[in-house]
Amino acid sequence: MTSINESGDGRVLCALESGVLTLTLNSPSDGNALNIAMTESLSDALESVNGMADVHCLLIRSSGRHFCTGGNVKDMQQGSDLMAGSVTEVRERLRNELHRITRVLDNLEVPSICAVNGAAVGAGCDLALMCDIRVAGEGATFAESFLRLGLVSGIGGAWFLTRMVGPSKALELTLTSEFINAEEAQRLGIVTRVVADADLTSSSFALASEIARKPPHALRMAKRLVRESAGSSLPAALEMAASMQAILLCGSEHKQVVQDFLEKQARAKQEAAL
């Protein structure tokens, strides 16, 4: 595994292996809180991904007991960090700092996987929701917990959660601020897999590696087609599918994959005949 582009303060560790770029939130002493330093480090790392031809899948994970505990309550009390200044200043800081993460994950061309251990609450829950796929350890918990502190999601969680579980359930989770465990998160479709806590890193990386082995040009198109189709009419989705398929069918990547597939089949038949 090759370590690359680590943030200057070590809050986000970056490693590239087998086409999988792993970003590790690395501030366990404060629960990997999304303060200005963490936000800048994570945004900087994410904004480089689309331009990295050797990255085919992104995996976001964390060190420590928790995935991400959201905003720092002490900063809220003191009116410091992201919360410093007037209403206008805080709003602009949220737009220019915190929303960098939201925008870049929403525009990420390669598939993204989030490995959730411990608590993913508040903005930490929303960060997980922004990824394409979520894998949770058995001990993981999720909460849209903003109302417990007299707040709403300032990073876009309402948009992602509503599309994931529907408006009614999103309202229930938001208005109650209840904590749900990994099993309930899987039942609601928030996570796709629940694994033993000890296996979370290896299972998530195995899934990311499986995805990363797919033909890279087709992989990026497949992600875009699924995401765009979710909000499109059928005619628009069919038009996009036809255009993408034509580009791929006429491309060298597809032709090479077909040739490799047929050669592999031929070798298997020869070996079976021996």
XYZ file of C-alpha atoms in Angstrom:
274
model
C 0.000 0.000 0.000
C 1.374 3.393 -0.996
C 0.786 6.382 1.274
C 0.150 9.580 -0.682
C -0.892 13.172 -0.126
C -1.262 12.973 3.647
C -2.676 16.162 5.136
C -0.057 18.339 6.757
C -1.440 17.721 10.246
C -2.156 14.023 9.672
C -5.907 14.403 10.113
C -6.585 12.530 6.868
C -4.345 9.638 5.843
C -4.324 8.666 2.169
C -3.199 5.308 0.771
C -3.543 3.834 -2.720
C -3.575 0.089 -3.320
C -4.958 -1.966 -6.224
C -6.923 0.983 -7.600
C -8.537 1.754 -4.217
C -7.813 5.106 -2.600
C -8.395 4.826 1.147
C -8.936 8.035 3.091
C -8.760 7.557 6.849
C -10.171 10.193 9.179
C -7.431 10.341 11.772
C -8.372 12.553 14.700
C -9.680 9.987 17.221
C -9.148 12.270 20.220
C -12.131 14.416 19.187
C -14.176 11.667 17.523
C -12.963 12.716 14.047
C -15.062 15.863 14.407
C -15.721 17.912 11.283
C -13.986 21.097 12.359
C -12.216 23.470 9.955
C -8.949 21.513 10.020
C -10.616 18.152 9.294
C -12.902 19.710 6.681
C -10.002 21.297 4.814
C -7.886 18.135 4.932
C -10.718 15.903 3.742
C -11.840 18.338 1.036
C -8.292 18.699 -0.304
C -7.916 14.920 -0.535
C -11.308 14.414 -2.179
C -10.870 17.174 -4.734
C -7.846 15.420 -6.228
C -9.603 12.095 -6.880
C -11.298 12.767 -10.243
C -7.952 13.681 -11.751
C -6.238 10.478 -10.573
C -6.423 7.957 -13.410
C -5.125 5.129 -11.194
C -7.967 5.503 -8.676
C -11.007 3.360 -9.503
C -12.790 3.308 -6.146
C -12.720 5.474 -3.022
C -12.946 4.075 0.503
C -13.541 6.418 3.456
C -12.902 4.981 6.914
C -11.696 6.206 10.289
C -9.281 5.481 13.085
C -10.402 5.355 16.700
C -13.683 4.292 18.311
C -15.993 6.349 16.103
C -16.406 7.093 12.425
C -17.296 10.765 12.866
C -19.166 12.533 15.680
C -20.025 15.601 13.595
C -19.508 19.098 14.953
C -17.566 19.721 18.148
C -19.988 20.721 20.915
C -17.291 22.663 22.768
C -16.712 24.769 19.638
C -20.456 25.408 19.501
C -20.485 26.553 23.126
C -17.504 28.851 22.595
C -18.618 30.125 19.200
C -15.284 29.098 17.704
C -14.005 27.301 14.619
C -16.834 26.858 12.050
C -19.229 28.612 14.437
C -17.225 31.840 14.898
C -18.665 35.237 13.999
C -21.987 36.629 12.815
C -24.831 34.807 11.048
C -23.486 35.967 7.689
C -19.945 34.867 8.505
C -21.036 31.442 9.729
C -23.264 30.904 6.687
C -20.461 31.772 4.287
C -18.031 29.551 6.186
C -20.463 26.641 5.954
C -20.881 27.255 2.225
C -17.181 27.647 1.519
C -15.736 25.082 3.925
C -18.197 22.386 4.973
C -20.054 22.274 1.660
C -16.814 21.564 -0.183
C -17.120 17.987 1.077
C -20.733 17.698 -0.058
C -20.076 19.074 -3.522
C -16.999 16.998 -4.247
C -18.541 13.719 -3.067
C -21.673 14.399 -5.109
C -19.521 15.049 -8.192
C -17.096 12.180 -7.632
C -16.722 10.122 -10.801
C -15.528 6.888 -9.197
C -17.669 4.822 -6.814
C -17.304 5.655 -3.121
C -17.655 3.336 -0.125
C -17.920 4.377 3.498
C -16.838 1.976 6.260
C -18.671 3.009 9.431
C -17.411 2.004 12.855
C -18.847 3.275 16.124
C -20.855 6.482 15.940
C -21.751 8.321 12.760
C -23.847 11.166 14.109
C -24.882 14.609 12.950
C -22.623 15.765 10.145
C -20.762 12.462 10.519
C -23.930 10.584 9.612
C -24.429 12.934 6.667
C -20.866 12.326 5.490
C -21.611 8.603 5.360
C -24.867 9.249 3.473
C -22.962 11.153 0.760
C -21.045 8.039 -0.261
C -22.460 5.593 -2.808
C -22.265 2.498 -0.594
C -22.079 2.100 3.179
C -20.702 -0.905 5.068
C -21.220 -0.901 8.835
C -19.610 -2.737 11.677
C -22.030 -4.473 14.033
C -21.406 -1.826 16.676
C -22.061 1.142 14.401
C -24.783 3.663 15.228
C -26.316 6.388 13.102
C -28.245 9.516 14.095
C -29.482 12.708 12.502
C -28.980 14.199 15.926
C -29.058 17.935 15.131
C -32.274 18.760 16.971
C -30.730 17.481 20.198
C -28.562 20.612 19.979
C -31.231 22.898 18.536
C -29.822 22.679 15.008
C -30.580 21.308 11.539
C -28.221 19.565 9.142
C -26.011 22.260 7.633
C -24.135 19.970 5.258
C -26.977 18.560 3.139
C -28.091 15.511 5.074
C -31.788 16.241 4.567
C -31.320 15.977 0.785
C -29.472 12.648 0.937
C -31.541 11.007 3.684
C -34.876 11.866 2.051
C -33.818 10.216 -1.195
C -32.564 7.175 0.677
C -35.459 6.347 3.025
C -38.306 8.565 1.763
C -39.681 11.820 3.206
C -41.762 10.271 5.993
C -38.990 8.140 7.493
C -36.475 10.933 6.985
C -38.743 13.211 8.992
C -39.102 10.637 11.758
C -35.333 10.132 12.038
C -34.725 13.879 11.923
C -37.464 15.017 14.298
C -36.806 12.335 16.916
C -33.008 12.476 16.533
C -33.089 8.798 17.467
C -30.011 6.588 17.270
C -30.377 3.501 15.094
C -28.073 0.510 15.133
C -26.412 -1.164 12.164
C -29.139 -3.779 11.789
C -31.890 -1.145 11.581
C -29.776 0.949 9.203
C -29.497 -2.064 6.921
C -33.245 -2.706 7.094
C -33.878 0.904 6.046
C -31.400 0.665 3.174
C -28.966 3.141 4.725
C -26.227 0.496 4.731
C -25.897 -2.418 2.333
C -23.779 -4.716 4.493
C -23.231 -5.289 8.211
C -20.084 -7.138 9.225
C -18.276 -7.982 12.439
C -16.469 -4.948 13.812
C -13.146 -6.770 13.548
C -13.778 -7.459 9.852
C -14.943 -3.970 8.857
C -11.688 -2.756 7.325
C -10.907 -5.966 5.439
C -14.497 -6.477 4.222
C -14.838 -2.890 3.039
C -11.502 -2.996 1.249
C -12.403 -6.317 -0.387
C -15.613 -4.778 -1.742
C -13.750 -1.688 -2.951
C -11.109 -3.881 -4.623
C -13.769 -5.946 -6.371
C -15.308 -2.767 -7.781
C -11.910 -1.290 -8.680
C -11.080 -4.317 -10.859
C -13.857 -3.432 -13.313
C -12.934 -1.653 -16.599
C -12.318 1.915 -15.395
C -13.987 3.890 -18.194
C -17.119 1.744 -18.069
C -17.059 1.846 -14.264
C -17.314 5.630 -14.146
C -20.072 5.627 -16.747
C -22.005 2.932 -14.869
C -21.967 4.973 -11.682
C -23.113 8.091 -13.500
C -25.893 6.210 -15.337
C -27.335 4.767 -12.121
C -27.217 8.083 -10.263
C -28.621 10.146 -13.130
C -31.347 7.571 -13.840
C -32.578 7.820 -10.237
C -33.730 11.387 -10.881
C -34.604 11.146 -14.584
C -37.646 10.251 -16.601
C -37.507 6.913 -18.417
C -37.038 8.535 -21.863
C -34.125 10.622 -20.556
C -32.568 7.580 -18.868
C -32.910 5.512 -22.059
C -31.277 8.249 -24.116
C -28.368 8.443 -21.712
C -28.028 4.639 -21.642
C -27.939 4.440 -25.443
C -25.309 7.171 -25.701
C -23.075 5.659 -23.048
C -23.430 2.155 -24.435
C -22.547 3.320 -27.955
C -19.422 5.073 -26.674
C -18.346 1.964 -24.786
C -19.154 -0.503 -27.593
C -17.001 1.491 -29.992
C -14.153 1.961 -27.521
C -10.889 0.083 -27.151
C -11.528 -0.773 -23.480
C -14.604 -2.860 -24.287
C -12.907 -4.584 -27.217
C -9.929 -5.557 -25.052
C -12.165 -6.865 -22.281
C -14.134 -9.010 -24.762
C -10.922 -10.387 -26.250
C -9.569 -11.228 -22.787
C -12.875 -12.886 -21.868
C -12.903 -15.101 -24.963
C -9.254 -16.048 -24.522
C -9.932 -16.994 -20.901
C -12.876 -19.150 -21.989
C -10.731 -20.872 -24.586
C -8.009 -21.633 -22.052
C -10.582 -23.037 -19.628
C -11.949 -25.364 -22.315
C -8.453 -26.556 -23.169
C -7.657 -27.247 -19.541
C -10.951 -29.106 -19.079
C -10.181 -31.314 -22.081
C -6.826 -32.418 -20.669
